[in-house]
Amino acid sequence: MTDVSNTDWSAEHSANLYGIREWGGGYFDISEQGDAVVNAILGEKTVSVPLINIVNGMKERGLEMPAILRVENLLDHRIKALNEAFANAIEQGEYNNHYRGVFPIKVNQQCHVIEEIADFGQHYHHGFEAGSKAELIIALSQLRDHDSLIICNGYKDTEFVELGLYARQMGIPCFFVLETPAELPTIIECSRALGIEPLIGVRIKPSTVVDGHWNGDSGDRSIFGLSSNALLDVVEQLKLEDMLHCLQLLHCHLGSQLPNIRNIRSGVLEACRFYIGLINEGAPMGYLDLGGGLAVDYEGASSNSTHSMNYQVLEYCINIVETVRESLDPEGIDHPVIVTESGRATVAYSSLLLFNILDVRNHQPLPLPESLPVGSHELLSNLFAVPAILSLNNFQECYNDALYYRDEIRDLFRRGQASLRDRALADNITLAVLAGITALLPEVDRVPPEIEHLPELLADIYYGNFSLFQSLPDVWAIDQVFPVMPIHRLNEQPDRQAIIADITCDCDGKIDNFSSPDGQQKTLPLHSLNDSEDYILGVFLVGAYQETLGDLHNLFGDTNVVSVHIDGDDSFHFVREFHGDSIADVLSYVEYDPRTVQEKFRRVAEQAVRQGKISVATRQKMLNAFKESMRGYTYFEH
Ligand SMILES: *Cc1c(COP(=O)(O)O)cnc(C)c1O
């Protein structure tokens, strides 16, 4: 940590410490007053709103922590940025066709998010990608104009195909992308039966293998897409049915969160060769869909590590546009409409998770006694001598001795030969030695590997009012790293190092890996709690994938959600408010009938009255408390 006295600490120091300007994409910063702010870019003007003001506004409206905050302006700005970057690349690159974005609904299916994308995206003819019937139904109900595409991926049954064909009949450019040749007969039959011609796309299996977590989506073993032979089989079938003219789109998805721009270029290059191949086979084509994969720099490191990216959005667009033009021009093939299915990069910024800290457990030793208490086990005297002699010259020896003697005492305790007080004292002396060594570490040139982990072992545990499994499932499932930091008190120097635990009773319910522009860190600098106010942390960039992947571990339900819109006069208003699940809600998800549950409790209470254990008045109080709880929030309430 930067060595400055607390009075010298400013918001500027916090900005560097947490890297907010590196991962914030210009949307987040820290005000001089020490509050994290969200920036809305409104034309020429940038309006900054402190997140803590929004939290206070939520509390006044009865929306307690934990909560998801969506900022509409950020979602709008991402759609605008992506579309304008492509428009820019197309103009600069003298490319003779346009760009059409589609939002993959699976990345965030929440109604408000989809409605906002449909509304704001209309201006750019931004469409949707649907991977299931349910998502197609969402897309059909939301789409505003017939220049926007609907791209249907995933396995399609008759009902799915019929819905898509009806969309065609209404003039919506709705593509069926074939994942396997087996889907083709269904499409051909339905189209014949309804007398509606389909728009067909083929998903290829790129052999380009990419960096990052999702490298299984590319390469020969990818579970998606047609092999080159299967592709030719599709072409033959379509020729036989006299339907080759329906084949107009090539689809290629290299995987999500592609950190390395060089992989993207190779993937596009390969897709172009397939595109040329299909033209040469006689398919008209016209659309090149390059899937998702545009990354988000969760670390702010601008690197090709899994949670980062070594390129900018405009660079991504220019790479695609140039590669397509340079591949097709020598073949004399017209430039296709470029389609991408960016999900993560479209929605990640617009949501953040906010929660309060309920409690802190620190691993600080208690003060040691002046001398060993009378009656202590004799072995304790060896251990007791260690803290006094600890120095830079012998810290490794002290480390070994302390652990050795501690383990001896623990052995004796197991055998009944040392008391609980002996054991507690041994643990505390050891902790004092470890804390002493940790304090020396900044002066040590080469820290031995076994000692390197001490700061993490001694870090505080901050208990947050949230469920990792409900609100940040990717942290648990795929070790996703999200930026986390306090949203206020940022002109005070953080005086603790901590990891964060959630309120499930699961040992996996913790965050102990933190993004930082200097690489990942095992602990997060935080402030000591004070009595006068709640300490609120924000987890940023959580708009993609987290909400619907979340589960009901320990029956913690959906959190409260608010959407705000920031206005030109520096104010903000609450566009939508949703109260999270009540306990009755989550019980019904696991097939309890809340009324039956209540009735069963009533019977238990009634019996207690009959047995004279409680009065009727007490019974009433209990039933009311029970009912009140059923209506209440599943999280910790004040
Ligand atoms: C998941 C998925 C996407 C979205 O990918 P992002 O990396 O989030 O942009 C796009 N297309 C397909 C086919 C997908 O499966």
XYZ file of C-alpha atoms and ligand atoms in Angstrom:
653
model
C 0.000 0.000 0.000
C 1.194 3.530 -0.762
C 2.828 4.986 2.279
C 1.102 8.250 3.071
C -0.334 9.468 6.321
C -4.096 9.454 6.550
C -4.377 13.228 6.307
C -2.556 13.143 2.962
C -4.809 10.458 1.572
C -7.068 11.682 -1.198
C -9.614 10.342 -3.618
C -6.778 10.312 -6.134
C -4.896 7.704 -4.073
C -8.019 5.567 -3.899
C -8.493 5.824 -7.661
C -4.993 4.402 -8.149
C -5.360 1.811 -5.440
C -8.583 0.320 -6.838
C -7.771 0.942 -10.511
C -11.241 2.403 -11.121
C -10.065 4.477 -14.107
C -8.434 1.432 -15.665
C -11.431 -0.930 -15.512
C -14.179 1.695 -15.358
C -14.280 2.359 -19.100
C -14.830 6.058 -18.342
C -18.169 5.192 -16.707
C -16.889 5.131 -13.123
C -14.606 7.413 -11.156
C -14.108 8.923 -7.699
C -15.190 12.432 -6.753
C -13.018 14.834 -4.746
C -15.382 14.220 -1.848
C -14.328 10.569 -1.841
C -17.424 8.983 -3.362
C -17.436 6.542 -6.265
C -19.445 8.131 -9.079
C -21.138 6.861 -12.207
C -20.630 9.040 -15.276
C -23.385 9.479 -17.806
C -22.118 10.803 -21.110
C -24.886 13.041 -22.428
C -23.745 14.551 -25.714
C -20.897 16.930 -24.961
C -21.580 16.847 -21.264
C -20.642 14.254 -18.624
C -22.847 14.096 -15.546
C -21.399 12.391 -12.455
C -23.676 10.956 -9.791
C -22.294 9.561 -6.506
C -23.407 5.955 -6.103
C -24.003 6.536 -2.409
C -26.680 9.128 -3.308
C -28.464 6.470 -5.357
C -28.160 3.992 -2.465
C -29.679 6.563 -0.097
C -32.487 7.173 -2.578
C -33.122 3.437 -2.694
C -33.273 3.165 1.085
C -35.789 6.034 1.216
C -37.931 3.992 -1.164
C -37.772 0.895 0.995
C -35.239 -0.892 -1.200
C -32.607 -2.217 1.153
C -29.225 -3.751 0.412
C -28.263 -6.016 -1.245
C -29.450 -4.642 -4.552
C -28.598 -4.583 -8.195
C -28.328 -1.138 -9.669
C -28.796 -0.764 -13.394
C -27.855 2.487 -15.046
C -29.780 2.892 -18.294
C -27.410 5.514 -19.661
C -24.515 3.057 -19.606
C -26.425 0.423 -21.551
C -27.451 3.045 -24.126
C -23.907 4.295 -24.380
C -22.486 0.824 -24.980
C -24.904 0.195 -27.866
C -24.076 3.569 -29.325
C -20.324 3.033 -28.893
C -20.356 -0.364 -30.603
C -22.501 0.765 -33.527
C -20.584 3.984 -34.025
C -17.236 2.202 -33.832
C -18.333 -0.138 -36.619
C -19.718 2.762 -38.646
C -16.391 4.499 -38.185
C -14.339 1.449 -39.170
C -16.556 0.914 -42.214
C -16.138 4.500 -43.355
C -12.383 4.581 -42.767
C -11.948 1.175 -44.366
C -14.008 2.031 -47.462
C -16.137 -0.994 -46.812
C -19.170 -1.313 -49.080
C -21.789 -2.591 -46.683
C -23.088 -1.911 -43.192
C -23.009 -3.381 -39.718
C -25.931 -4.967 -37.888
C -25.535 -5.803 -34.224
C -27.690 -8.363 -32.431
C -27.887 -8.767 -28.670
C -27.699 -12.399 -27.483
C -30.644 -12.626 -25.104
C -29.027 -15.308 -22.927
C -26.497 -12.765 -21.641
C -29.166 -10.825 -19.765
C -32.805 -11.784 -20.332
C -34.264 -9.385 -17.793
C -37.245 -7.627 -19.294
C -36.085 -4.129 -18.555
C -32.659 -4.727 -20.107
C -34.153 -6.221 -23.259
C -36.745 -3.442 -23.555
C -34.054 -0.798 -23.235
C -31.918 -2.492 -25.888
C -34.921 -2.717 -28.206
C -35.841 0.932 -27.592
C -32.460 2.516 -27.774
C -31.078 0.024 -30.295
C -33.869 0.763 -32.775
C -31.950 3.791 -34.001
C -29.100 1.475 -35.056
C -31.330 -1.433 -36.148
C -29.843 -3.470 -33.339
C -31.563 -6.871 -33.246
C -31.514 -10.002 -31.104
C -29.917 -13.420 -31.041
C -32.132 -16.183 -29.657
C -30.854 -19.550 -28.487
C -34.194 -21.115 -27.553
C -37.932 -20.845 -28.207
C -38.424 -18.744 -25.115
C -35.771 -16.303 -26.271
C -37.251 -16.167 -29.766
C -40.592 -15.262 -28.212
C -38.896 -12.438 -26.305
C -37.186 -11.238 -29.501
C -40.414 -11.312 -31.531
C -42.314 -9.379 -28.904
C -39.642 -6.709 -28.492
C -38.310 -5.975 -31.942
C -39.379 -2.545 -33.193
C -38.327 -2.421 -36.839
C -37.839 -4.751 -39.768
C -34.289 -3.732 -40.535
C -33.131 -5.385 -37.325
C -32.104 -9.016 -37.492
C -33.177 -11.980 -35.434
C -30.584 -14.734 -35.416
C -31.779 -18.137 -34.155
C -29.061 -20.402 -32.798
C -29.457 -23.551 -30.755
C -31.346 -26.750 -31.559
C -34.674 -26.053 -33.206
C -37.824 -28.172 -33.129
C -40.891 -27.725 -35.334
C -42.504 -25.164 -33.058
C -39.316 -23.067 -32.983
C -39.033 -23.200 -36.791
C -42.705 -22.307 -37.314
C -42.388 -19.243 -35.102
C -39.342 -18.114 -37.046
C -41.106 -18.648 -40.377
C -44.087 -16.558 -39.282
C -41.598 -13.814 -38.431
C -40.250 -14.126 -41.992
C -43.770 -13.833 -43.362
C -44.165 -10.538 -41.494
C -40.985 -9.247 -43.120
C -38.586 -9.720 -40.218
C -35.146 -10.910 -41.323
C -35.090 -13.967 -39.071
C -32.255 -16.439 -39.731
C -32.105 -20.078 -38.718
C -28.493 -20.940 -38.062
C -27.817 -24.651 -38.497
C -25.836 -26.197 -35.664
C -26.080 -29.706 -37.193
C -27.191 -31.064 -40.597
C -30.004 -32.908 -38.761
C -31.877 -29.621 -38.298
C -32.251 -29.045 -42.007
C -35.098 -31.530 -42.743
C -37.305 -29.892 -40.064
C -36.710 -26.469 -41.607
C -37.394 -27.719 -45.135
C -40.591 -29.540 -44.108
C -42.008 -26.630 -42.101
C -41.183 -24.186 -44.847
C -42.951 -26.363 -47.456
C -45.953 -26.881 -45.199
C -46.403 -23.158 -44.502
C -45.269 -21.968 -47.920
C -42.732 -19.576 -46.401
C -39.102 -19.483 -47.510
C -36.579 -19.561 -44.692
C -33.398 -17.535 -44.326
C -30.667 -20.027 -43.536
C -27.297 -19.599 -41.893
C -24.624 -22.158 -41.157
C -22.465 -22.218 -38.067
C -18.957 -23.307 -38.810
C -16.474 -24.854 -36.455
C -13.427 -22.605 -36.675
C -10.137 -24.406 -36.125
C -8.653 -21.200 -34.718
C -7.964 -21.954 -31.077
C -8.260 -18.910 -28.856
C -6.835 -17.802 -25.499
C -9.024 -17.276 -22.486
C -11.515 -19.319 -20.545
C -13.786 -20.267 -23.443
C -11.210 -21.827 -25.720
C -13.369 -24.980 -25.852
C -15.810 -23.113 -28.140
C -13.235 -23.119 -30.890
C -11.127 -25.835 -32.461
C -12.041 -29.292 -33.729
C -13.475 -30.509 -30.424
C -15.923 -27.624 -30.117
C -19.393 -29.026 -29.443
C -20.992 -26.420 -31.698
C -21.047 -25.945 -35.417
C -20.648 -27.911 -38.623
C -17.418 -29.569 -39.661
C -16.277 -28.718 -43.175
C -17.700 -32.017 -44.441
C -21.040 -31.485 -42.727
C -21.128 -28.021 -44.295
C -20.780 -29.504 -47.779
C -23.494 -32.024 -46.895
C -25.838 -29.114 -46.071
C -24.976 -27.446 -49.368
C -25.799 -30.686 -51.254
C -29.117 -31.124 -49.434
C -30.096 -27.523 -50.177
C -29.180 -27.941 -53.860
C -31.305 -31.071 -54.066
C -34.266 -29.212 -52.579
C -33.617 -26.251 -54.874
C -33.148 -24.070 -51.800
C -29.505 -23.050 -52.008
C -30.657 -19.445 -52.527
C -31.897 -19.496 -48.906
C -28.345 -19.945 -47.592
C -27.318 -16.358 -46.897
C -25.426 -16.245 -43.614
C -22.231 -17.677 -42.234
C -21.960 -17.832 -38.452
C -18.769 -18.158 -36.468
C -18.463 -17.790 -32.688
C -14.968 -18.200 -31.281
C -16.006 -18.071 -27.631
C -16.726 -15.405 -25.042
C -14.281 -12.902 -23.504
C -11.555 -13.153 -26.156
C -8.634 -11.354 -24.547
C -6.308 -11.459 -27.539
C -6.968 -9.437 -30.711
C -4.640 -11.675 -32.744
C -6.968 -14.644 -32.156
C -9.902 -12.570 -33.373
C -8.100 -11.677 -36.578
C -7.230 -15.330 -37.279
C -10.810 -16.390 -36.574
C -12.237 -13.775 -38.945
C -9.730 -14.774 -41.591
C -10.849 -18.388 -41.336
C -14.539 -17.401 -41.415
C -13.876 -15.434 -44.612
C -12.370 -18.489 -46.313
C -15.542 -20.457 -45.473
C -17.631 -17.555 -46.778
C -15.712 -17.552 -50.064
C -16.026 -21.337 -50.245
C -19.805 -21.154 -49.924
C -20.050 -18.441 -52.608
C -18.011 -20.694 -54.869
C -20.484 -23.502 -54.122
C -23.222 -21.251 -55.490
C -24.833 -19.928 -52.292
C -25.813 -16.234 -52.548
C -24.675 -15.379 -48.955
C -24.679 -11.677 -47.977
C -24.276 -11.843 -44.190
C -21.163 -12.635 -42.155
C -21.971 -13.154 -38.465
C -18.879 -13.204 -36.272
C -20.659 -14.088 -33.027
C -19.722 -12.725 -29.609
C -16.378 -12.600 -27.891
C -15.733 -8.860 -27.654
C -14.141 -8.741 -24.210
C -14.489 -6.601 -21.089
C -11.387 -5.496 -19.211
C -12.410 -6.615 -15.720
C -8.850 -6.117 -14.452
C -8.095 -2.868 -16.233
C -4.752 -4.393 -17.184
C -5.072 -3.976 -20.996
C -3.391 -7.362 -21.268
C -4.208 -10.673 -22.923
C -4.903 -12.357 -19.579
C -8.248 -14.152 -19.209
C -10.058 -11.315 -17.425
C -8.612 -8.538 -19.530
C -8.249 -7.578 -23.226
C -5.339 -6.251 -25.267
C -7.442 -4.091 -27.609
C -10.167 -1.404 -27.724
C -13.628 -1.594 -29.288
C -12.651 0.529 -32.300
C -9.591 -1.634 -32.892
C -11.820 -4.720 -32.793
C -14.104 -3.214 -35.437
C -11.236 -2.072 -37.663
C -9.637 -5.518 -37.459
C -12.846 -7.196 -38.558
C -13.670 -4.743 -41.328
C -10.124 -4.780 -42.737
C -9.770 -8.537 -42.585
C -13.071 -9.085 -44.392
C -12.307 -6.554 -47.098
C -8.760 -7.795 -47.637
C -9.979 -11.389 -47.900
C -12.890 -10.807 -50.261
C -11.573 -8.082 -52.598
C -9.003 -10.313 -54.352
C -11.817 -12.826 -55.016
C -14.062 -10.119 -56.445
C -16.768 -10.945 -53.904
C -19.180 -8.243 -52.662
C -18.735 -7.156 -49.046
C -21.310 -8.804 -46.777
C -23.336 -7.187 -44.014
C -21.181 -7.638 -40.918
C -23.090 -8.992 -37.935
C -21.767 -9.438 -34.401
C -23.466 -10.823 -31.318
C -21.755 -8.906 -28.531
C -23.396 -9.680 -25.239
C -20.864 -9.225 -22.473
C -19.405 -6.007 -23.855
C -22.919 -4.568 -24.305
C -24.343 -5.156 -20.831
C -21.489 -5.779 -18.377
C -20.954 -2.122 -17.422
C -24.570 -1.228 -16.872
C -25.202 -3.253 -13.680
C -23.514 -3.329 -10.343
C -24.163 -5.231 -7.159
C -24.293 -3.194 -3.965
C -24.191 -4.672 -0.480
C -23.467 -3.653 3.086
C -20.932 -5.235 5.411
C -22.550 -6.956 8.387
C -19.549 -7.888 10.446
C -15.782 -8.218 10.387
C -13.626 -10.956 11.792
C -10.025 -10.028 12.120
C -7.138 -12.354 12.702
C -5.274 -10.125 15.097
C -3.655 -11.671 18.176
C -5.010 -10.700 21.584
C -2.480 -8.900 23.803
C -0.040 -11.453 25.247
C 0.258 -11.798 29.039
C 3.399 -10.431 30.729
C 4.313 -13.883 31.923
C 2.912 -17.385 31.539
C -0.182 -17.886 33.704
C 0.353 -20.135 36.704
C -0.478 -23.753 35.890
C 0.248 -23.448 32.151
C 1.667 -26.501 30.478
C 5.471 -26.493 30.642
C 5.836 -26.822 26.862
C 4.207 -23.426 26.497
C 7.288 -21.705 27.861
C 9.243 -22.577 24.672
C 6.537 -21.059 22.510
C 6.137 -18.074 24.810
C 9.793 -17.144 24.308
C 9.481 -16.797 20.534
C 7.707 -13.407 20.081
C 10.308 -11.631 22.206
C 13.242 -12.708 20.034
C 11.586 -12.272 16.614
C 13.670 -10.104 14.263
C 14.530 -9.632 10.593
C 17.460 -12.011 11.043
C 15.569 -14.967 12.440
C 11.968 -14.676 11.228
C 12.048 -17.961 9.343
C 13.426 -19.798 12.380
C 10.766 -18.168 14.569
C 8.115 -19.223 12.066
C 9.279 -22.843 12.225
C 9.585 -22.863 16.004
C 6.168 -21.301 16.588
C 4.408 -23.826 14.350
C 6.358 -26.724 15.856
C 5.494 -25.846 19.462
C 1.935 -24.972 18.578
C 1.443 -28.379 16.992
C 2.960 -30.085 20.033
C 0.442 -28.357 22.294
C -2.393 -29.243 19.928
C -1.277 -32.901 20.078
C -1.268 -32.823 23.850
C -4.690 -31.184 23.839
C -6.042 -34.016 21.673
C -4.726 -36.544 24.161
C -6.208 -34.725 27.113
C -2.798 -33.650 28.446
C -3.156 -29.912 27.859
C -6.153 -27.771 28.810
C -8.392 -25.598 26.669
C -6.613 -22.567 28.182
C -3.216 -23.996 27.136
C -4.489 -24.551 23.641
C -5.983 -21.033 23.379
C -2.763 -19.442 24.608
C -0.686 -21.488 22.143
C -2.940 -20.382 19.266
C -2.710 -16.749 20.309
C 1.079 -16.717 20.735
C 1.438 -18.325 17.303
C -0.858 -15.724 15.783
C 1.254 -12.994 17.418
C 4.391 -14.478 15.849
C 2.773 -14.743 12.410
C 1.454 -11.173 12.640
C 4.930 -10.029 13.712
C 6.506 -11.759 10.707
C 3.920 -10.242 8.360
C 4.792 -6.791 9.662
C 8.463 -7.446 8.841
C 7.823 -8.687 5.286
C 7.954 -5.290 3.510
C 11.632 -5.086 4.568
C 12.480 -8.603 3.385
C 14.155 -8.892 -0.032
C 13.289 -12.460 -0.875
C 10.279 -13.848 0.948
C 10.414 -17.653 1.345
C 7.459 -19.364 -0.411
C 5.961 -20.835 2.781
C 5.800 -17.371 4.281
C 4.537 -15.567 1.196
C 0.929 -16.525 1.963
C 0.910 -15.160 5.509
C -0.740 -11.825 4.629
C -3.693 -13.693 3.075
C -3.972 -16.044 6.042
C -4.048 -13.094 8.378
C -6.425 -10.950 6.294
C -9.700 -9.877 7.854
C -12.937 -11.476 6.746
C -15.592 -8.901 5.860
C -19.041 -10.485 5.896
C -21.165 -9.039 3.106
C -24.958 -9.072 2.965
C -25.286 -10.994 -0.316
C -25.125 -14.492 -1.747
C -22.303 -15.233 -4.140
C -24.337 -18.081 -5.636
C -27.308 -15.850 -6.350
C -25.588 -12.661 -7.460
C -22.052 -13.537 -8.633
C -22.287 -17.166 -9.763
C -19.321 -16.903 -12.139
C -17.002 -16.088 -9.230
C -17.837 -19.506 -7.867
C -18.188 -21.427 -11.132
C -15.345 -20.161 -13.308
C -13.206 -17.994 -10.986
C -14.407 -14.852 -12.742
C -12.819 -11.705 -11.366
C -14.965 -8.587 -10.957
C -13.773 -5.214 -9.671
C -14.861 -4.730 -6.043
C -14.422 -1.594 -3.950
C -16.113 0.593 -1.339
C -18.357 3.237 -2.896
C -17.688 5.885 -0.234
C -15.065 6.970 2.361
C -12.559 7.021 -0.489
C -10.731 10.060 0.863
C -9.838 8.003 3.920
C -6.908 5.639 3.690
C -8.028 1.993 3.903
C -6.437 0.501 7.006
C -7.354 -3.178 6.615
C -6.622 -5.986 4.173
C -9.572 -8.305 3.731
C -11.300 -11.046 1.852
C -15.092 -10.999 1.521
C -17.431 -13.734 2.667
C -21.120 -13.868 1.782
C -23.951 -14.869 4.134
C -24.494 -18.394 2.834
C -22.963 -20.953 5.155
C -20.888 -22.369 2.303
C -17.108 -22.184 2.429
C -17.092 -21.436 -1.322
C -19.190 -18.316 -0.703
C -16.253 -15.944 -0.675
C -14.335 -13.516 -2.842
C -10.604 -13.903 -2.331
C -9.255 -12.876 -5.694
C -9.363 -9.231 -6.684
C -8.697 -7.440 -9.915
C -5.979 -4.913 -9.994
C -4.181 -3.219 -12.878
C -0.988 -4.825 -11.498
C -2.431 -8.301 -11.738
C -4.707 -10.158 -9.389
C -4.482 -9.767 -5.637
C -5.505 -12.071 -2.852
C -6.748 -9.390 -0.485
C -8.637 -6.124 -0.868
C -7.742 -2.940 1.041
C -10.802 -1.803 3.029
C -11.699 0.627 5.816
C -12.411 -0.272 9.425
C -16.142 -0.134 10.066
C -17.454 2.834 12.000
C -20.612 3.017 14.036
C -22.127 6.005 12.302
C -22.850 4.566 8.858
C -23.248 1.363 6.861
C -20.161 0.400 4.897
C -21.248 -0.237 1.301
C -19.241 -2.127 -1.274
C -19.922 -2.300 -5.008
C -19.126 -5.183 -7.326
C -18.843 -3.655 -10.781
C -19.371 -4.857 -14.372
C -21.834 -7.583 -13.391
C -24.458 -6.927 -16.102
C -23.501 -9.977 -18.198
C -24.519 -13.549 -17.346
C -24.809 -13.143 -13.556
C -28.512 -12.542 -13.033
C -30.030 -15.652 -14.531
C -27.183 -18.028 -13.820
C -27.623 -17.295 -10.114
C -29.254 -19.933 -7.945
C -31.113 -20.301 -4.680
C -28.303 -21.711 -2.542
C -29.472 -21.547 1.086
C -32.670 -20.071 -0.351
C -31.303 -16.571 -0.754
C -33.495 -15.205 -3.520
C -33.368 -12.472 -6.118
C -32.119 -9.186 -4.730
C -33.883 -5.854 -5.019
C -33.255 -4.236 -8.390
C -33.487 -0.620 -9.430
C -32.905 1.053 -12.747
C -31.950 4.673 -12.760
C -31.667 7.152 -15.566
C -29.319 10.096 -15.204
C -30.637 13.351 -16.604
C -28.979 16.419 -18.131
C -29.749 18.599 -15.102
C -27.411 16.416 -12.971
C -30.322 14.649 -11.307
C -31.356 11.039 -11.645
C -34.673 9.288 -11.444
C -35.772 5.770 -10.647
C -37.137 4.277 -13.866
C -37.988 0.896 -12.373
C -37.991 -0.684 -8.922
C -38.359 -4.373 -8.205
C -38.534 -5.825 -4.774
C -36.491 -9.012 -4.498
C -37.935 -12.377 -3.521
C -39.702 -12.742 -0.217
C -39.224 -15.875 1.835
C -42.659 -17.061 0.675
C -41.468 -16.620 -2.931
C -38.355 -18.744 -2.546
C -40.265 -21.415 -0.626
C -42.712 -21.707 -3.484
C -39.780 -22.103 -5.953
C -38.830 -25.294 -4.140
C -42.461 -26.447 -4.163
C -43.639 -25.510 -0.705
C -47.045 -23.968 -0.524
C -46.567 -20.931 1.762
C -50.138 -21.264 3.073
C -49.594 -24.890 4.036
C -46.310 -24.002 5.704
C -48.118 -21.370 7.745
C -50.959 -23.724 8.614
C -48.499 -26.348 9.853
C -46.846 -23.789 12.087
C -50.267 -22.719 13.385
C -50.994 -26.301 14.395
C -47.689 -26.602 16.263
C -48.457 -23.377 18.135
C -52.038 -24.406 18.875
C -50.865 -27.655 20.355
C -48.420 -25.764 22.591
C -51.374 -23.697 23.834
C -53.326 -26.855 24.610
C -50.367 -28.296 26.490
C -50.159 -25.104 28.533
C -46.670 -24.225 27.239
C -47.649 -20.810 25.836
C -50.584 -18.446 26.243
C -53.030 -17.644 23.452
C -51.623 -14.103 23.346
C -48.095 -15.494 22.837
C -49.414 -17.796 20.141
C -50.780 -14.719 18.328
C -47.462 -12.929 18.594
C -45.640 -15.963 17.206
C -48.023 -16.372 14.290
C -47.672 -12.703 13.408
C -43.879 -12.915 13.517
C -44.029 -15.997 11.304
C -46.261 -14.262 8.775
C -44.070 -11.181 8.820
C -40.969 -13.293 8.119
C -42.675 -15.038 5.212
C -43.297 -11.643 3.638
C -39.764 -10.419 4.386
C -36.584 -10.202 2.313
C -34.390 -13.317 2.263
C -31.296 -11.250 3.126
C -30.219 -9.725 6.423
C -32.641 -6.934 7.354
C -32.003 -4.097 9.772
C -22.919 -16.651 -25.704
C -22.945 -16.329 -27.114
C -22.737 -15.012 -27.541
C -22.367 -13.884 -26.623
O -20.995 -13.830 -26.423
P -20.329 -12.587 -25.670
O -18.913 -13.012 -25.538
O -21.034 -12.400 -24.392
O -20.441 -11.397 -26.539
C -22.880 -14.740 -28.887
N -23.185 -15.719 -29.766
C -23.360 -17.003 -29.390
C -23.698 -18.029 -30.392
C -23.231 -17.358 -28.054
O -23.388 -18.625 -27.691
